[in-house]
Short mmCIF file of C-alpha atoms in Angstrom, two decimals:
data_model
loop_
_atom_site.label_atom_id
_atom_site.label_comp_id
_atom_site.label_asym_id
_atom_site.label_seq_id
_atom_site.Cartn_x
_atom_site.Cartn_y
_atom_site.Cartn_z
CA MET H 1 19.27 -7.73 -24.16
CA GLN H 2 19.75 -10.25 -21.34
CA ARG H 3 17.98 -9.13 -18.14
CA LYS H 4 16.87 -5.82 -19.69
CA SER H 5 13.33 -4.45 -19.30
CA VAL H 6 11.65 -3.16 -22.46
CA ILE H 7 8.37 -1.40 -23.23
CA VAL H 8 6.96 -1.55 -26.77
CA THR H 9 3.99 0.73 -27.47
CA GLY H 10 1.77 -0.41 -30.30
CA GLY H 11 3.15 -3.83 -29.43
CA ALA H 12 0.10 -5.93 -30.28
CA SER H 13 0.67 -6.18 -34.04
CA GLY H 14 2.99 -5.59 -36.97
CA ILE H 15 6.37 -3.99 -36.28
CA GLY H 16 5.60 -3.68 -32.58
CA LEU H 17 4.80 -7.36 -32.09
CA ALA H 18 7.84 -8.43 -34.11
CA SER H 19 9.98 -6.22 -31.86
CA VAL H 20 8.47 -7.77 -28.74
CA GLU H 21 9.29 -11.23 -30.06
CA ARG H 22 12.87 -10.32 -30.97
CA CYS H 23 13.54 -8.76 -27.55
CA LEU H 24 12.20 -11.87 -25.83
CA GLU H 25 14.41 -14.06 -28.00
CA GLU H 26 17.41 -11.99 -26.88
CA GLY H 27 16.62 -12.42 -23.18
CA ALA H 28 14.69 -9.26 -22.26
CA SER H 29 11.53 -8.92 -20.20
CA VAL H 30 8.98 -7.08 -22.35
CA VAL H 31 5.79 -5.12 -21.78
CA ILE H 32 3.35 -5.07 -24.68
CA ALA H 33 1.58 -1.71 -24.40
CA ASP H 34 -1.45 -1.23 -26.62
CA LEU H 35 -5.13 -0.37 -26.55
CA GLU H 36 -7.38 -2.36 -24.22
CA GLU H 37 -9.33 -3.74 -27.19
CA SER H 38 -6.20 -4.91 -29.03
CA GLU H 39 -4.91 -8.48 -29.09
CA GLY H 40 -2.06 -7.49 -26.78
CA ALA H 41 -3.31 -9.49 -23.79
CA SER H 42 -3.63 -12.73 -25.77
CA HIS H 43 -0.24 -12.27 -27.43
CA ALA H 44 1.37 -11.56 -24.06
CA ALA H 45 -0.18 -14.67 -22.52
CA ALA H 46 1.11 -16.87 -25.33
CA LEU H 47 4.59 -15.32 -25.34
CA ASP H 48 4.82 -15.35 -21.54
CA GLY H 49 4.38 -19.11 -21.52
CA LYS H 50 6.98 -19.54 -24.24
CA HIS H 51 9.55 -17.23 -22.64
CA ALA H 52 9.58 -18.14 -18.96
CA GLY H 53 7.31 -15.44 -17.61
CA ARG H 54 9.03 -12.51 -19.31
CA CYS H 55 6.13 -10.94 -21.22
CA LEU H 56 3.17 -8.97 -19.93
CA PHE H 57 0.47 -6.69 -21.31
CA LYS H 58 -0.43 -3.18 -20.17
CA ALA H 59 -3.39 -1.35 -21.67
CA CYS H 60 -2.33 2.13 -22.74
CA ASP H 61 -3.75 4.81 -25.02
CA VAL H 62 -0.89 7.18 -25.87
CA THR H 63 -3.32 10.09 -26.21
CA ASP H 64 -3.97 9.84 -22.44
CA THR H 65 -1.20 11.25 -20.26
CA ALA H 66 -2.49 9.45 -17.15
CA GLN H 67 -2.45 6.07 -18.90
CA VAL H 68 1.09 6.66 -20.14
CA GLY H 69 2.23 7.58 -16.64
CA ARG H 70 0.57 4.49 -15.20
CA LEU H 71 2.27 2.28 -17.81
CA PHE H 72 5.71 3.40 -16.69
CA ALA H 73 4.93 3.39 -12.97
CA GLU H 74 3.61 -0.18 -13.10
CA THR H 75 6.51 -1.37 -15.26
CA VAL H 76 9.06 0.05 -12.84
CA GLU H 77 7.21 -1.53 -9.93
CA GLU H 78 6.97 -4.95 -11.56
CA LEU H 79 10.23 -5.15 -13.52
CA GLY H 80 12.45 -2.83 -11.47
CA GLY H 81 13.15 -0.29 -14.20
CA VAL H 82 12.93 0.49 -17.90
CA ASP H 83 16.08 -0.08 -19.95
CA ALA H 84 14.63 0.46 -23.42
CA VAL H 85 11.45 1.79 -25.00
CA PHE H 86 10.21 1.39 -28.55
CA ASN H 87 7.91 4.38 -28.98
CA ASN H 88 6.03 2.72 -31.80
CA ALA H 89 2.28 3.36 -31.43
CA GLY H 90 0.84 5.13 -34.45
CA ILE H 91 -1.82 5.20 -37.16
CA GLY H 92 -1.87 5.85 -40.89
CA GLY H 93 -3.84 8.49 -42.74
CA ILE H 94 -4.21 8.99 -46.49
CA ALA H 95 -6.64 11.55 -47.92
CA PRO H 96 -6.57 14.66 -50.13
CA SER H 97 -5.60 17.57 -47.91
CA ASP H 98 -8.54 19.71 -49.01
CA GLU H 99 -10.89 17.00 -47.75
CA VAL H 100 -9.29 16.43 -44.33
CA GLY H 101 -11.27 17.91 -41.46
CA ASP H 102 -9.80 19.32 -38.27
CA GLU H 103 -10.82 16.29 -36.22
CA GLU H 104 -9.00 13.76 -38.42
CA PHE H 105 -5.90 15.95 -38.81
CA LEU H 106 -5.64 16.49 -35.07
CA ARG H 107 -6.24 12.79 -34.34
CA ILE H 108 -3.28 11.78 -36.51
CA ILE H 109 -1.07 14.44 -34.90
CA ASP H 110 -2.22 13.51 -31.39
CA ILE H 111 -1.34 9.84 -31.79
CA ASN H 112 1.71 10.03 -34.07
CA LEU H 113 3.43 13.11 -32.62
CA ASN H 114 1.91 14.15 -29.30
CA GLY H 115 1.65 10.51 -28.25
CA VAL H 116 5.31 9.96 -29.05
CA PHE H 117 6.18 12.94 -26.87
CA ARG H 118 4.00 11.73 -23.98
CA VAL H 119 5.74 8.35 -23.99
CA ALA H 120 9.18 9.93 -24.46
CA ARG H 121 8.62 12.28 -21.53
CA ALA H 122 7.57 9.45 -19.23
CA ALA H 123 10.47 7.29 -20.39
CA LEU H 124 13.03 10.03 -19.82
CA ARG H 125 11.76 10.68 -16.30
CA VAL H 126 12.41 7.04 -15.41
CA MET H 127 15.70 6.77 -17.29
CA TYR H 128 17.10 9.99 -15.81
CA ARG H 129 16.55 8.56 -12.33
CA GLN H 130 18.35 5.39 -13.39
CA GLY H 131 21.13 7.26 -15.18
CA SER H 132 20.75 5.01 -18.21
CA GLY H 133 18.37 3.92 -20.94
CA SER H 134 17.66 3.84 -24.65
CA LEU H 135 14.58 5.43 -26.22
CA VAL H 136 13.76 4.63 -29.85
CA ASN H 137 10.99 6.58 -31.59
CA CYS H 138 9.26 5.18 -34.65
CA ALA H 139 9.48 7.72 -37.47
CA SER H 140 9.12 6.84 -41.17
CA ILE H 141 10.52 7.43 -44.62
CA LEU H 142 7.75 10.04 -44.70
CA GLY H 143 9.41 11.83 -41.83
CA VAL H 144 12.19 12.72 -44.27
CA PHE H 145 10.28 13.09 -47.57
CA GLY H 146 6.80 14.29 -48.43
CA GLN H 147 4.01 12.34 -50.05
CA SER H 148 0.79 13.44 -51.70
CA GLN H 149 -2.36 13.08 -49.60
CA ALA H 150 -0.46 12.50 -46.36
CA ALA H 151 -0.03 15.99 -44.93
CA ALA H 152 -0.93 15.12 -41.34
CA TYR H 153 1.09 11.90 -41.31
CA THR H 154 4.20 13.47 -42.83
CA ALA H 155 3.93 16.46 -40.49
CA ALA H 156 3.77 14.14 -37.49
CA LYS H 157 6.62 11.88 -38.60
CA GLY H 158 8.80 14.84 -39.57
CA GLY H 159 8.19 16.16 -36.09
CA VAL H 160 9.28 12.84 -34.62
CA VAL H 161 12.58 12.99 -36.52
CA ASN H 162 13.44 16.46 -35.26
CA MET H 163 12.08 15.84 -31.77
CA THR H 164 14.42 12.86 -31.58
CA ARG H 165 17.42 15.09 -32.30
CA SER H 166 16.41 17.57 -29.62
CA LEU H 167 15.71 14.90 -27.01
CA ALA H 168 19.02 13.22 -27.76
CA ILE H 169 20.95 16.42 -27.03
CA GLU H 170 19.08 16.90 -23.75
CA ALA H 171 19.38 13.30 -22.65
CA ALA H 172 23.00 12.52 -23.50
CA PRO H 173 24.56 14.19 -20.42
CA LYS H 174 22.21 12.10 -18.26
CA GLY H 175 23.31 8.77 -19.69
CA VAL H 176 20.31 8.24 -21.96
CA ARG H 177 20.35 7.71 -25.72
CA VAL H 178 17.49 8.75 -28.02
CA ASN H 179 17.21 7.60 -31.62
CA ALA H 180 14.55 7.02 -34.23
CA ILE H 181 13.94 4.34 -36.80
CA GLY H 182 12.52 5.11 -40.25
CA PRO H 183 10.74 2.16 -41.83
CA GLY H 184 9.96 2.02 -45.52
CA TYR H 185 6.75 0.31 -46.61
CA ILE H 186 6.47 -2.80 -44.45
CA ASP H 187 4.23 -5.81 -45.03
CA THR H 188 1.91 -5.28 -42.04
CA PRO H 189 -1.89 -5.21 -41.49
CA LEU H 190 -1.83 -1.47 -42.31
CA LEU H 191 -1.42 -2.40 -46.00
CA GLU H 192 -4.14 -5.05 -46.13
CA ALA H 193 -6.71 -2.62 -47.54
CA LEU H 194 -4.60 -1.91 -50.63
CA ASP H 195 -5.20 -3.70 -53.93
CA ASP H 196 -2.47 -5.57 -55.80
CA ASP H 197 -1.72 -2.71 -58.20
CA MET H 198 -1.12 -0.38 -55.26
CA ILE H 199 1.09 -2.94 -53.52
CA GLN H 200 3.14 -3.40 -56.69
CA GLY H 201 3.47 0.38 -56.91
CA LEU H 202 4.84 0.50 -53.38
CA ILE H 203 7.26 -2.34 -54.11
CA SER H 204 8.60 -0.42 -57.10
CA LEU H 205 9.65 2.46 -54.81
CA HIS H 206 12.21 0.24 -53.06
CA PRO H 207 15.40 -0.57 -55.00
CA ILE H 208 15.71 -3.81 -53.08
CA GLY H 209 12.59 -4.95 -54.97
CA ARG H 210 10.14 -5.90 -52.22
CA LEU H 211 8.33 -4.64 -49.13
CA GLY H 212 10.06 -4.85 -45.80
CA ARG H 213 9.24 -7.44 -43.16
CA PRO H 214 8.30 -6.46 -39.59
CA GLU H 215 11.20 -8.42 -38.14
CA GLU H 216 13.66 -6.39 -40.24
CA VAL H 217 12.52 -3.20 -38.52
CA ALA H 218 12.57 -5.06 -35.20
CA ASN H 219 16.23 -5.91 -35.79
CA GLY H 220 16.97 -2.21 -36.27
CA PHE H 221 15.22 -1.40 -33.01
CA LEU H 222 17.09 -4.19 -31.25
CA PHE H 223 20.42 -2.70 -32.32
CA LEU H 224 19.53 0.85 -31.27
CA ALA H 225 18.15 -0.38 -27.93
CA SER H 226 21.18 -2.50 -27.13
CA ASP H 227 24.57 -1.63 -25.68
CA GLU H 228 26.06 -2.36 -29.11
CA ALA H 229 24.77 1.10 -30.11
CA SER H 230 26.40 2.78 -27.11
CA PHE H 231 27.87 5.66 -29.21
CA VAL H 232 24.74 6.18 -31.32
CA THR H 233 22.31 8.93 -30.38
CA GLY H 234 20.26 11.57 -32.19
CA THR H 235 20.07 9.66 -35.45
CA THR H 236 17.31 8.14 -37.55
CA LEU H 237 18.16 4.67 -38.82
CA MET H 238 16.42 4.11 -42.15
CA VAL H 239 15.19 0.55 -42.68
CA ASP H 240 13.71 1.18 -46.09
CA GLY H 241 15.11 -1.11 -48.79
CA GLY H 242 16.91 1.85 -50.39
CA PHE H 243 13.78 4.05 -50.66
CA THR H 244 15.56 7.19 -49.48
CA ALA H 245 18.96 6.45 -51.07
CA GLY H 246 18.22 8.13 -54.38
CA LYS H 247 16.29 11.08 -53.01
CA SER H 248 17.59 14.42 -51.79
#
């Protein structure tokens, strides 16, 4: 990733922050894109000092088309282009479907699916002009399989998986690759509200016998973003400890 410019949405915590750190370690310049009220600015300041001025923060709400457009315009202006994007911003959502109101359902869809499209669209516009680039969308194991009480989330992530295929077909003739990554249950702040019995239940779903670590998903993103994946497009790389291996 030497001398490459990378944007990571949802980059202020969890998988996103781990991906920022891995890209910096591999020589990239990285934009942490996250909400204004996130810890993105403080993380960027600390990482910028550690990595020779190669990390910066841009406030961006992926539900706002204007903010997404500004993120890419400013990144191009300051870094000269966008070589890779981790389209990672998202939220969870667990509730019985008969109790989910329109507002909550649409909020999950707007961030986890529409937001992914807004970022993808802006990324492709830049990458098409360059004639190169790698876009990686964050899907999920629940983009491939259903789960009780997660109708909105699974609908959004399933949409991300199939959107990735369609975008990859469109983008390939223009020199741009589009892939997705499908994390299993990862040990991030999103799981902090769960009790120990629930955590142990999640662990039991993974044949490898533990939850994933954020840096393990980051390594998957790093591969898909890099030139080492030059013949890989339109796929979803599962980083799930074997969760999906025994399901069909």
